[in-house]
Amino acid sequence: MSTEGNAGGRAESPSPPRRLPDFLQSVRLKYVKLGYHYLITHGMYLLLTPLIVLTAVHLSTLSPADIADLWTHLRFNLLSVVACSTLLVFLSTVYVLTRPRPVYLVDFACYKPGPERRCSRETFMRCSTLTGNFTQANLDFQRKILERSGLGEDTYIPPALVSIPPNPSMDLARQEAQVCMFGAIDNLLAKTGVKPKDIGILVVNCSLFNPTPSLSAMVVNHYKLRGNIISYNLGGMGCSAGLLSIDLAKDLLQVHPNSYAMVVSTENITLNWYFGNNKSMLVSNCLFRMGCAAILLSNKRSDRRRSKYELVHTVRTHKGADDKCFSCVTQEEDDSGKVGVALSKDLMAVAGDALKTNITTLGPLVLPVSEQLLFMATLIGKKLFKMKIKPYIPDFKLAFEHFCIHAGGRAVLDEIEKNMDLTDWHMEPSRMTLFRFGNTSSSSLWYELSYSEAKGRIRRHDRIWQIAFGSGFKCNSAVWKALRSVNPAKEMNNPWMDEIDTFPVEVPKVSRVVVD
């Protein structure tokens, strides 16, 4: 999902300010209740922990004589012993059968195109000019978007779009999909040593390119995956589809024991470049670039030792029931019949509302009790007692060491940093990913995590929050726990490793694009 769509609209009517809503304003109590409902479903662990501690303390006070008296008592109360033993076995069996299977992230890989696919901002503007499709006013508009986008000079564009004249076709779109997906999957298989035949579940997501046969079938055919593989192809779900795919794979792993699941997140821009003059559709051209990520998940307990992360939570928020949210990102034809993705001026407000809902639900699952009590106290005071106080905004930096925020555009990153009081260090992976690779849609979260790994920042027990936005409108979160420290010197096929020492770089608010 692009986040610069407020630069141009489809209607001339007045629009709300181009900012995310201030999270210090009121939040809806029903979403807090939903989050606490999730918390209560895990309440058994909270209830059993103090009971076990008290029992252990009591047993530690027993003397040998007390233990001998207890043994004598049990010898003459066989019925009680049998009943207690049966209850213990029953409860243990219920726990083992009903507990969710752990989901491990064995490893992941991101595709890095070759240097011949690099496209500087000057090259982008020169190619846009030479197409002859855009008016001078819209060329100036694209240049201004680029100057403020946060993109650097080394993003990647498929060859069909930098040819003069451009020649997008179904064949070239398939080639782009194959190069990106197979490049990422080859790297993943090399890193993990897993054989293609061992993969039992496949989920591929690509929002705008959905050929027949599907992209998932393309992967099955190329790698000769087994005939009974469970495969899904998700389309039209926007930049948040990567986390939706993770959530789907997680659910499938709960019912298919001893399985590997491979998730492939990509976007295809060859057939989705806009050649018209509607400003709200031109923004996507300026921000979206090539990219793909492949992720290997496992529910095998034997894989825990070699896996990098364990999936802790996924939280999905869907605002599609609201017409304004549903229509803020839409693929449609312009007045000239040219197809593009139109971004509404309401996009920033919609994204902010979805984010507020998502973090309100996520908070009870991840925040320390102290933060939750402060939050609930101020919320109750405001809602029930009508006190004129601002709701307490929890400090999510106490819950997570690392933040991977979808690099959709500079504006939303700025607003999230301000509203959640994040530091430059926390925002660095997202900003550098936007600068180096552009908006790679659903795969951007994995380029960001790769950045943190390449910097040597991931330590055992660290918690990572991935958050993404997408059309519909959706906001989705995934929470991971690092099972081991990641040594960048041992990292294989990390897209950042050959240049990580040059980052971070200073990204000016406005970086001029000079076109000859």
Short mmCIF file of C-alpha atoms in Angstrom, two decimals:
data_model
loop_
_atom_site.label_atom_id
_atom_site.label_comp_id
_atom_site.label_asym_id
_atom_site.label_seq_id
_atom_site.Cartn_x
_atom_site.Cartn_y
_atom_site.Cartn_z
CA MET A 1 0.00 0.00 0.00
CA SER A 2 1.39 3.34 -0.96
CA THR A 3 1.18 6.08 1.61
CA GLU A 4 1.64 9.14 -0.54
CA GLY A 5 -1.80 8.91 -2.10
CA ASN A 6 -2.97 12.08 -0.49
CA ALA A 7 -0.91 14.02 -3.01
CA GLY A 8 -3.67 13.75 -5.55
CA GLY A 9 -7.36 12.83 -5.35
CA ARG A 10 -10.25 11.73 -7.44
CA ALA A 11 -12.65 14.42 -6.32
CA GLU A 12 -12.46 18.15 -5.91
CA SER A 13 -14.43 18.25 -2.67
CA PRO A 14 -12.64 19.40 0.50
CA SER A 15 -10.73 16.65 2.27
CA PRO A 16 -9.55 16.12 5.84
CA PRO A 17 -5.94 16.93 6.79
CA ARG A 18 -3.31 14.59 5.40
CA ARG A 19 -2.24 13.16 8.74
CA LEU A 20 -2.73 10.07 10.81
CA PRO A 21 -5.20 10.61 13.65
CA ASP A 22 -3.57 11.53 16.95
CA PHE A 23 -3.50 8.33 19.00
CA LEU A 24 -3.86 10.48 22.12
CA GLN A 25 -7.52 10.88 21.21
CA SER A 26 -10.14 8.45 22.45
CA VAL A 27 -10.07 4.77 21.51
CA ARG A 28 -13.00 2.44 21.16
CA LEU A 29 -13.62 0.31 24.22
CA LYS A 30 -14.79 -2.70 22.19
CA TYR A 31 -11.32 -3.18 20.73
CA VAL A 32 -9.81 -3.07 24.21
CA LYS A 33 -12.32 -5.75 25.24
CA LEU A 34 -11.30 -7.86 22.25
CA GLY A 35 -7.65 -7.62 23.24
CA TYR A 36 -8.46 -8.59 26.82
CA HIS A 37 -10.52 -11.48 25.51
CA TYR A 38 -7.38 -12.78 23.84
CA LEU A 39 -5.56 -12.30 27.12
CA ILE A 40 -8.18 -14.27 29.08
CA THR A 41 -7.93 -17.20 26.63
CA HIS A 42 -4.34 -17.56 27.83
CA GLY A 43 -5.33 -17.00 31.44
CA MET A 44 -4.77 -20.63 32.46
CA TYR A 45 -1.05 -20.01 32.49
CA LEU A 46 -1.52 -16.97 34.72
CA LEU A 47 -3.67 -18.96 37.17
CA LEU A 48 -1.45 -22.04 37.29
CA THR A 49 1.82 -20.18 37.78
CA PRO A 50 1.12 -18.83 41.30
CA LEU A 51 -0.47 -22.17 42.28
CA ILE A 52 2.66 -24.05 41.27
CA VAL A 53 4.86 -21.55 43.09
CA LEU A 54 2.81 -21.86 46.30
CA THR A 55 2.89 -25.64 46.09
CA ALA A 56 6.66 -25.63 45.61
CA VAL A 57 7.12 -23.31 48.59
CA HIS A 58 4.92 -25.52 50.77
CA LEU A 59 6.75 -28.71 49.75
CA SER A 60 10.08 -27.08 50.52
CA THR A 61 8.99 -26.68 54.15
CA LEU A 62 8.25 -30.39 54.68
CA SER A 63 10.59 -32.34 56.89
CA PRO A 64 11.50 -36.02 56.37
CA ALA A 65 9.07 -36.93 59.15
CA ASP A 66 6.26 -35.07 57.37
CA ILE A 67 6.98 -36.94 54.17
CA ALA A 68 6.96 -40.28 56.02
CA ASP A 69 3.58 -39.46 57.62
CA LEU A 70 2.20 -38.49 54.20
CA TRP A 71 3.38 -41.77 52.69
CA THR A 72 1.77 -43.76 55.51
CA HIS A 73 -1.49 -41.86 55.01
CA LEU A 74 -1.51 -42.53 51.26
CA ARG A 75 -0.85 -46.25 51.71
CA PHE A 76 -4.15 -46.61 53.53
CA ASN A 77 -6.10 -44.30 51.18
CA LEU A 78 -5.71 -46.10 47.85
CA LEU A 79 -8.95 -44.65 46.47
CA SER A 80 -7.73 -41.09 46.96
CA VAL A 81 -4.41 -41.89 45.30
CA VAL A 82 -6.10 -43.46 42.27
CA ALA A 83 -8.56 -40.57 41.95
CA CYS A 84 -5.83 -37.91 42.14
CA SER A 85 -3.61 -39.80 39.71
CA THR A 86 -6.48 -40.19 37.24
CA LEU A 87 -7.30 -36.50 37.46
CA LEU A 88 -3.67 -35.56 36.94
CA VAL A 89 -3.34 -37.81 33.90
CA PHE A 90 -6.62 -36.47 32.47
CA LEU A 91 -5.62 -32.84 32.89
CA SER A 92 -2.19 -33.49 31.41
CA THR A 93 -3.74 -35.23 28.41
CA VAL A 94 -6.18 -32.38 27.82
CA TYR A 95 -3.36 -29.86 28.00
CA VAL A 96 -1.16 -31.77 25.54
CA LEU A 97 -4.01 -32.29 23.06
CA THR A 98 -5.39 -28.74 23.15
CA ARG A 99 -2.28 -26.58 23.35
CA PRO A 100 -1.42 -24.90 20.03
CA ARG A 101 1.54 -26.22 18.13
CA PRO A 102 4.49 -23.83 18.14
CA VAL A 103 5.28 -22.21 14.80
CA TYR A 104 8.96 -21.63 14.12
CA LEU A 105 10.50 -19.42 11.46
CA VAL A 106 13.40 -21.57 10.32
CA ASP A 107 14.81 -18.86 8.04
CA PHE A 108 13.81 -16.42 5.32
CA ALA A 109 15.36 -14.88 2.20
CA CYS A 110 14.85 -11.70 0.20
CA TYR A 111 15.50 -11.34 -3.52
CA LYS A 112 18.04 -8.76 -4.63
CA PRO A 113 17.90 -7.99 -8.37
CA GLY A 114 21.09 -7.62 -10.37
CA PRO A 115 22.74 -4.21 -10.93
CA GLU A 116 21.33 -4.04 -14.45
CA ARG A 117 17.86 -3.56 -12.96
CA ARG A 118 18.83 -0.51 -10.90
CA CYS A 119 16.89 2.62 -11.72
CA SER A 120 17.95 6.00 -10.37
CA ARG A 121 15.39 8.73 -9.88
CA GLU A 122 16.85 10.61 -12.85
CA THR A 123 16.47 7.49 -15.01
CA PHE A 124 12.90 7.13 -13.82
CA MET A 125 12.04 10.70 -14.79
CA ARG A 126 13.83 10.43 -18.13
CA CYS A 127 11.93 7.27 -19.05
CA SER A 128 8.63 8.84 -17.93
CA THR A 129 9.33 11.84 -20.14
CA LEU A 130 10.30 9.80 -23.19
CA THR A 131 7.12 7.70 -23.09
CA GLY A 132 5.16 10.75 -24.27
CA ASN A 133 2.18 9.68 -22.16
CA PHE A 134 2.37 12.31 -19.43
CA THR A 135 1.62 16.01 -19.49
CA GLN A 136 4.29 18.40 -18.28
CA ALA A 137 2.23 19.16 -15.20
CA ASN A 138 2.08 15.48 -14.29
CA LEU A 139 5.79 15.02 -14.98
CA ASP A 140 6.43 17.83 -12.51
CA PHE A 141 4.05 16.14 -10.07
CA GLN A 142 5.96 12.85 -10.30
CA ARG A 143 9.25 14.64 -9.78
CA LYS A 144 7.93 16.33 -6.62
CA ILE A 145 6.69 12.99 -5.28
CA LEU A 146 10.11 11.42 -5.91
CA GLU A 147 11.91 14.29 -4.22
CA ARG A 148 9.89 13.81 -1.04
CA SER A 149 9.44 10.02 -1.19
CA GLY A 150 12.51 8.92 0.75
CA LEU A 151 13.63 6.67 -2.13
CA GLY A 152 17.30 6.54 -3.12
CA GLU A 153 19.13 6.04 -6.40
CA ASP A 154 19.43 2.23 -6.38
CA THR A 155 15.88 0.85 -6.40
CA TYR A 156 14.91 -1.76 -8.98
CA ILE A 157 12.44 -1.65 -11.88
CA PRO A 158 11.70 -4.47 -14.37
CA PRO A 159 13.09 -4.04 -17.91
CA ALA A 160 9.70 -3.68 -19.60
CA LEU A 161 9.15 -0.33 -17.88
CA VAL A 162 12.49 1.29 -18.64
CA SER A 163 12.43 0.38 -22.32
CA ILE A 164 11.63 3.15 -24.79
CA PRO A 165 8.85 2.76 -25.59
CA PRO A 166 7.69 0.64 -22.63
CA ASN A 167 6.50 -2.81 -23.63
CA PRO A 168 4.58 -4.37 -20.72
CA SER A 169 3.15 -7.76 -21.64
CA MET A 170 1.87 -10.91 -19.98
CA ASP A 171 5.05 -12.75 -20.97
CA LEU A 172 7.32 -10.14 -19.39
CA ALA A 173 5.13 -10.01 -16.29
CA ARG A 174 5.51 -13.77 -15.91
CA GLN A 175 9.26 -13.37 -16.32
CA GLU A 176 9.34 -10.75 -13.56
CA ALA A 177 7.36 -13.06 -11.26
CA GLN A 178 9.64 -15.99 -11.99
CA VAL A 179 12.87 -14.06 -11.51
CA CYS A 180 11.73 -12.59 -8.18
CA MET A 181 10.05 -15.66 -6.69
CA PHE A 182 12.60 -18.22 -7.82
CA GLY A 183 15.46 -15.95 -6.76
CA ALA A 184 14.08 -15.68 -3.23
CA ILE A 185 13.14 -19.38 -2.98
CA ASP A 186 16.53 -20.54 -4.27
CA ASN A 187 18.21 -18.48 -1.56
CA LEU A 188 15.84 -19.86 1.08
CA LEU A 189 16.41 -23.49 0.14
CA ALA A 190 20.17 -22.90 0.12
CA LYS A 191 20.05 -21.33 3.60
CA THR A 192 17.87 -24.02 5.19
CA GLY A 193 18.95 -27.16 3.35
CA VAL A 194 15.29 -28.20 3.07
CA LYS A 195 14.38 -30.21 -0.02
CA PRO A 196 11.41 -29.02 -2.12
CA LYS A 197 9.67 -32.38 -1.61
CA ASP A 198 9.69 -31.79 2.17
CA ILE A 199 7.44 -28.72 1.87
CA GLY A 200 3.83 -29.59 2.65
CA ILE A 201 2.17 -26.16 2.61
CA LEU A 202 2.65 -23.31 0.13
CA VAL A 203 1.12 -19.83 0.36
CA VAL A 204 1.89 -17.24 -2.33
CA ASN A 205 0.58 -13.67 -2.21
CA CYS A 206 0.69 -11.09 -4.99
CA SER A 207 -1.92 -8.39 -5.07
CA LEU A 208 -2.13 -7.17 -8.67
CA PHE A 209 -0.83 -9.99 -10.89
CA ASN A 210 -2.95 -13.13 -10.85
CA PRO A 211 -2.39 -15.16 -14.04
CA THR A 212 -3.67 -18.61 -14.93
CA PRO A 213 -2.07 -20.97 -13.97
CA SER A 214 -1.55 -19.20 -10.65
CA LEU A 215 1.75 -18.07 -9.18
CA SER A 216 1.55 -20.86 -6.60
CA ALA A 217 1.16 -23.37 -9.44
CA MET A 218 4.21 -21.76 -11.09
CA VAL A 219 6.23 -22.48 -7.95
CA VAL A 220 4.91 -26.05 -7.71
CA ASN A 221 5.85 -26.70 -11.33
CA HIS A 222 9.31 -25.17 -11.15
CA TYR A 223 10.40 -26.94 -7.96
CA LYS A 224 8.42 -30.13 -8.63
CA LEU A 225 6.71 -30.00 -5.26
CA ARG A 226 4.83 -33.07 -4.13
CA GLY A 227 1.39 -33.88 -5.47
CA ASN A 228 -0.49 -33.58 -2.18
CA ILE A 229 0.88 -30.15 -1.31
CA ILE A 230 -1.62 -27.75 0.26
CA SER A 231 -1.26 -24.58 -1.84
CA TYR A 232 -2.97 -21.20 -1.75
CA ASN A 233 -2.64 -18.13 -3.98
CA LEU A 234 -3.78 -14.86 -2.37
CA GLY A 235 -4.54 -11.91 -4.65
CA GLY A 236 -5.91 -8.39 -4.36
CA MET A 237 -5.13 -8.09 -0.64
CA GLY A 238 -2.59 -5.26 -0.82
CA CYS A 239 0.66 -4.71 1.04
CA SER A 240 -0.57 -6.39 4.23
CA ALA A 241 -1.04 -9.74 2.48
CA GLY A 242 2.37 -10.97 3.62
CA LEU A 243 1.24 -11.13 7.24
CA LEU A 244 -2.11 -12.57 6.15
CA SER A 245 -0.13 -15.36 4.48
CA ILE A 246 1.85 -15.93 7.68
CA ASP A 247 -1.41 -16.12 9.64
CA LEU A 248 -2.92 -18.58 7.14
CA ALA A 249 0.21 -20.75 7.23
CA LYS A 250 0.10 -20.68 11.05
CA ASP A 251 -3.49 -21.96 11.06
CA LEU A 252 -2.65 -24.70 8.56
CA LEU A 253 0.32 -25.81 10.65
CA GLN A 254 -2.04 -26.31 13.62
CA VAL A 255 -3.85 -29.11 11.80
CA HIS A 256 -0.99 -30.63 9.79
CA PRO A 257 1.63 -31.99 12.21
CA ASN A 258 5.33 -32.31 11.35
CA SER A 259 5.07 -30.03 8.33
CA TYR A 260 6.99 -27.28 6.60
CA ALA A 261 5.11 -24.26 5.22
CA MET A 262 6.67 -21.90 2.69
CA VAL A 263 5.28 -18.38 2.31
CA VAL A 264 6.21 -16.31 -0.76
CA SER A 265 5.37 -12.60 -0.70
CA THR A 266 5.85 -10.51 -3.83
CA GLU A 267 4.34 -7.86 -6.07
CA ASN A 268 4.44 -7.53 -9.85
CA ILE A 269 4.60 -4.10 -11.46
CA THR A 270 5.20 -4.91 -15.15
CA LEU A 271 1.48 -4.96 -16.01
CA ASN A 272 0.46 -2.51 -13.31
CA TRP A 273 2.33 0.62 -14.35
CA TYR A 274 -0.01 3.52 -14.95
CA PHE A 275 0.39 5.47 -18.20
CA GLY A 276 -2.40 8.01 -17.70
CA ASN A 277 -2.62 11.48 -16.16
CA ASN A 278 -4.72 10.99 -13.04
CA LYS A 279 -2.50 12.21 -10.21
CA SER A 280 -3.97 9.86 -7.62
CA MET A 281 -2.90 6.94 -9.81
CA LEU A 282 0.58 8.27 -10.60
CA VAL A 283 1.79 8.05 -7.00
CA SER A 284 2.15 4.26 -7.20
CA ASN A 285 4.55 4.58 -10.15
CA CYS A 286 6.84 6.72 -8.04
CA LEU A 287 7.00 4.39 -5.03
CA PHE A 288 6.59 0.73 -6.00
CA ARG A 289 9.64 -1.32 -6.95
CA MET A 290 10.69 -4.95 -7.52
CA GLY A 291 11.05 -7.28 -4.55
CA CYS A 292 10.17 -10.68 -3.11
CA ALA A 293 10.63 -12.63 0.13
CA ALA A 294 10.37 -16.35 0.88
CA ILE A 295 9.82 -17.60 4.44
CA LEU A 296 10.05 -21.16 5.76
CA LEU A 297 7.86 -22.04 8.76
CA SER A 298 7.82 -25.30 10.69
CA ASN A 299 5.82 -26.90 13.50
CA LYS A 300 8.43 -29.60 14.13
CA ARG A 301 9.77 -29.33 17.66
CA SER A 302 13.06 -30.72 16.40
CA ASP A 303 13.46 -27.55 14.32
CA ARG A 304 13.40 -25.24 17.32
CA ARG A 305 17.16 -25.45 17.86
CA ARG A 306 18.04 -24.27 14.35
CA SER A 307 15.17 -21.81 13.84
CA LYS A 308 15.64 -18.05 14.13
CA TYR A 309 12.25 -17.01 15.49
CA GLU A 310 9.05 -18.30 17.04
CA LEU A 311 5.69 -16.80 16.08
CA VAL A 312 4.03 -15.42 19.22
CA HIS A 313 0.95 -13.51 18.02
CA THR A 314 -0.85 -12.44 14.87
CA VAL A 315 -3.55 -9.76 15.01
CA ARG A 316 -5.69 -8.89 11.99
CA THR A 317 -7.80 -5.77 11.61
CA HIS A 318 -10.21 -5.36 8.69
CA LYS A 319 -12.10 -2.10 8.13
CA GLY A 320 -13.79 -3.16 4.90
CA ALA A 321 -17.29 -2.78 6.35
CA ASP A 322 -16.82 0.98 6.18
CA ASP A 323 -17.33 2.36 2.65
CA LYS A 324 -14.67 5.04 3.02
CA CYS A 325 -12.10 2.48 4.17
CA PHE A 326 -13.08 0.00 1.49
CA SER A 327 -12.67 2.47 -1.38
CA CYS A 328 -9.53 4.37 -0.33
CA VAL A 329 -7.24 2.14 -2.46
CA THR A 330 -8.92 0.97 -5.65
CA GLN A 331 -7.77 -0.46 -8.97
CA GLU A 332 -9.90 1.18 -11.64
CA GLU A 333 -9.95 2.88 -15.03
CA ASP A 334 -9.41 6.61 -15.40
CA ASP A 335 -11.43 8.84 -17.72
CA SER A 336 -9.29 7.67 -20.65
CA GLY A 337 -9.81 3.99 -19.93
CA LYS A 338 -6.30 3.43 -18.57
CA VAL A 339 -6.08 1.16 -15.53
CA GLY A 340 -4.27 2.19 -12.38
CA VAL A 341 -4.47 2.08 -8.60
CA ALA A 342 -6.25 5.19 -7.29
CA LEU A 343 -5.39 6.45 -3.82
CA SER A 344 -7.99 8.46 -1.95
CA LYS A 345 -7.23 11.62 0.02
CA ASP A 346 -8.72 9.78 3.01
CA LEU A 347 -5.92 7.22 2.95
CA MET A 348 -3.86 8.61 5.81
CA ALA A 349 -6.89 8.98 8.09
CA VAL A 350 -8.08 5.46 7.25
CA ALA A 351 -4.61 3.99 7.87
CA GLY A 352 -4.44 5.76 11.22
CA ASP A 353 -7.82 4.44 12.33
CA ALA A 354 -6.89 0.88 11.32
CA LEU A 355 -3.57 1.16 13.13
CA LYS A 356 -5.26 2.48 16.26
CA THR A 357 -7.67 -0.46 16.25
CA ASN A 358 -4.89 -2.97 15.70
CA ILE A 359 -2.58 -1.76 18.45
CA THR A 360 -5.47 -1.42 20.88
CA THR A 361 -6.20 -5.11 20.35
CA LEU A 362 -2.54 -6.11 20.40
CA GLY A 363 -1.66 -4.16 23.53
CA PRO A 364 -3.11 -6.55 26.16
CA LEU A 365 -1.21 -9.42 24.55
CA VAL A 366 2.24 -7.88 24.66
CA LEU A 367 2.43 -4.95 27.08
CA PRO A 368 3.76 -5.25 30.63
CA VAL A 369 1.07 -5.32 33.33
CA SER A 370 2.17 -1.92 34.57
CA GLU A 371 1.49 -0.32 31.20
CA GLN A 372 -1.87 -2.07 30.91
CA LEU A 373 -3.00 -0.88 34.33
CA LEU A 374 -2.10 2.72 33.54
CA PHE A 375 -3.87 2.50 30.20
CA MET A 376 -7.03 0.96 31.65
CA ALA A 377 -7.14 3.37 34.58
CA THR A 378 -7.10 6.45 32.35
CA LEU A 379 -9.53 4.87 29.88
CA ILE A 380 -12.04 4.00 32.62
CA GLY A 381 -11.72 7.47 34.07
CA LYS A 382 -12.46 9.02 30.71
CA LYS A 383 -15.20 6.63 29.57
CA LEU A 384 -17.08 5.92 32.81
CA PHE A 385 -16.42 8.95 34.97
CA LYS A 386 -16.21 11.48 32.12
CA MET A 387 -12.95 12.84 33.46
CA LYS A 388 -11.23 15.36 31.21
CA ILE A 389 -7.97 13.48 30.86
CA LYS A 390 -6.05 12.17 27.91
CA PRO A 391 -5.94 8.37 27.57
CA TYR A 392 -2.58 6.96 28.55
CA ILE A 393 -0.73 5.78 25.45
CA PRO A 394 1.31 2.70 26.39
CA ASP A 395 5.01 2.64 25.63
CA PHE A 396 5.38 -0.15 23.09
CA LYS A 397 9.15 0.13 23.36
CA LEU A 398 8.73 -1.81 26.62
CA ALA A 399 7.12 -4.66 24.69
CA PHE A 400 9.41 -4.83 21.63
CA GLU A 401 13.08 -4.39 20.87
CA HIS A 402 12.60 -4.12 17.10
CA PHE A 403 9.95 -2.56 14.86
CA CYS A 404 9.39 -3.52 11.22
CA ILE A 405 6.86 -1.03 9.86
CA HIS A 406 5.77 -1.42 6.25
CA ALA A 407 7.88 0.92 4.14
CA GLY A 408 4.96 2.20 2.09
CA GLY A 409 6.01 5.84 2.07
CA ARG A 410 7.69 8.49 4.09
CA ALA A 411 4.55 10.22 5.38
CA VAL A 412 3.17 7.28 7.33
CA LEU A 413 6.59 6.43 8.78
CA ASP A 414 6.91 10.01 10.04
CA GLU A 415 3.49 9.92 11.68
CA ILE A 416 3.99 6.52 13.31
CA GLU A 417 7.35 7.61 14.68
CA LYS A 418 5.80 10.71 16.21
CA ASN A 419 2.60 9.17 17.56
CA MET A 420 4.28 6.10 19.07
CA ASP A 421 7.29 8.05 20.31
CA LEU A 422 9.79 5.81 18.50
CA THR A 423 13.44 6.70 18.13
CA ASP A 424 15.49 7.05 14.95
CA TRP A 425 17.10 3.71 15.83
CA HIS A 426 13.72 1.97 15.88
CA MET A 427 12.70 3.53 12.56
CA GLU A 428 16.03 2.93 10.84
CA PRO A 429 15.21 -0.49 9.26
CA SER A 430 11.99 0.88 7.70
CA ARG A 431 13.55 4.11 6.45
CA MET A 432 16.63 2.43 5.01
CA THR A 433 14.51 -0.21 3.29
CA LEU A 434 12.41 2.52 1.68
CA PHE A 435 15.58 4.33 0.63
CA ARG A 436 17.42 1.29 -0.77
CA PHE A 437 14.64 -0.88 -2.21
CA GLY A 438 11.56 1.37 -2.39
CA ASN A 439 8.08 0.11 -1.59
CA THR A 440 8.30 -3.61 -2.33
CA SER A 441 4.76 -4.13 -1.03
CA SER A 442 4.19 -7.16 1.21
CA SER A 443 7.85 -8.21 1.16
CA SER A 444 9.15 -4.94 2.63
CA LEU A 445 8.84 -6.22 6.23
CA TRP A 446 11.38 -8.94 5.49
CA TYR A 447 13.90 -6.55 3.94
CA GLU A 448 13.59 -4.58 7.18
CA LEU A 449 14.20 -7.64 9.35
CA SER A 450 17.15 -8.54 7.10
CA TYR A 451 18.56 -5.08 7.78
CA SER A 452 18.41 -5.61 11.54
CA GLU A 453 20.08 -9.00 11.14
CA ALA A 454 22.83 -7.58 8.93
CA LYS A 455 23.49 -4.89 11.55
CA GLY A 456 23.90 -7.59 14.20
CA ARG A 457 21.04 -6.23 16.29
CA ILE A 458 19.02 -9.42 16.81
CA ARG A 459 19.72 -11.05 20.17
CA ARG A 460 18.20 -14.13 21.75
CA HIS A 461 14.80 -13.43 23.36
CA ASP A 462 14.40 -10.13 21.45
CA ARG A 463 10.83 -9.37 20.42
CA ILE A 464 10.01 -8.11 16.92
CA TRP A 465 6.81 -6.36 15.84
CA GLN A 466 5.92 -6.44 12.15
CA ILE A 467 3.04 -4.22 11.09
CA ALA A 468 1.62 -3.69 7.60
CA PHE A 469 -1.23 -1.86 5.90
CA GLY A 470 -3.18 -2.90 2.80
CA SER A 471 -6.17 -2.19 0.62
CA GLY A 472 -9.56 -3.23 1.86
CA PHE A 473 -8.66 -1.62 4.31
CA LYS A 474 -6.48 -3.82 6.54
CA CYS A 475 -3.86 -3.45 9.24
CA ASN A 476 -2.11 -6.62 10.38
CA SER A 477 0.53 -7.39 13.00
CA ALA A 478 2.85 -10.28 13.71
CA VAL A 479 4.96 -10.66 16.84
CA TRP A 480 8.09 -12.83 16.80
CA LYS A 481 10.53 -13.91 19.52
CA ALA A 482 14.16 -14.50 18.59
CA LEU A 483 15.22 -18.02 19.56
CA ARG A 484 18.91 -17.25 19.06
CA SER A 485 21.21 -14.36 18.36
CA VAL A 486 21.84 -13.79 14.66
CA ASN A 487 25.51 -13.49 13.74
CA PRO A 488 25.74 -11.35 10.58
CA ALA A 489 29.11 -12.87 9.71
CA LYS A 490 27.37 -16.22 9.23
CA GLU A 491 24.41 -14.84 7.32
CA MET A 492 24.03 -16.26 3.82
CA ASN A 493 22.28 -14.44 0.97
CA ASN A 494 21.28 -11.42 3.04
CA PRO A 495 20.49 -8.60 0.54
CA TRP A 496 22.23 -6.01 2.74
CA MET A 497 25.48 -7.73 3.63
CA ASP A 498 27.67 -6.43 0.80
CA GLU A 499 26.80 -2.80 1.59
CA ILE A 500 25.58 -2.74 5.20
CA ASP A 501 28.60 -0.72 6.35
CA THR A 502 27.37 2.23 4.26
CA PHE A 503 24.10 2.43 6.22
CA PRO A 504 22.37 4.26 7.75
CA VAL A 505 22.47 7.25 5.44
CA GLU A 506 20.98 10.68 5.91
CA VAL A 507 17.75 11.03 3.93
CA PRO A 508 16.83 14.70 3.46
CA LYS A 509 13.23 15.81 3.61
CA VAL A 510 13.52 17.00 0.01
CA SER A 511 16.15 15.60 -2.35
CA ARG A 512 16.15 17.37 -5.69
CA VAL A 513 15.88 15.38 -8.92
CA VAL A 514 17.76 16.98 -11.79
CA VAL A 515 16.50 15.96 -15.22
CA ASP A 516 18.40 16.95 -18.37
#
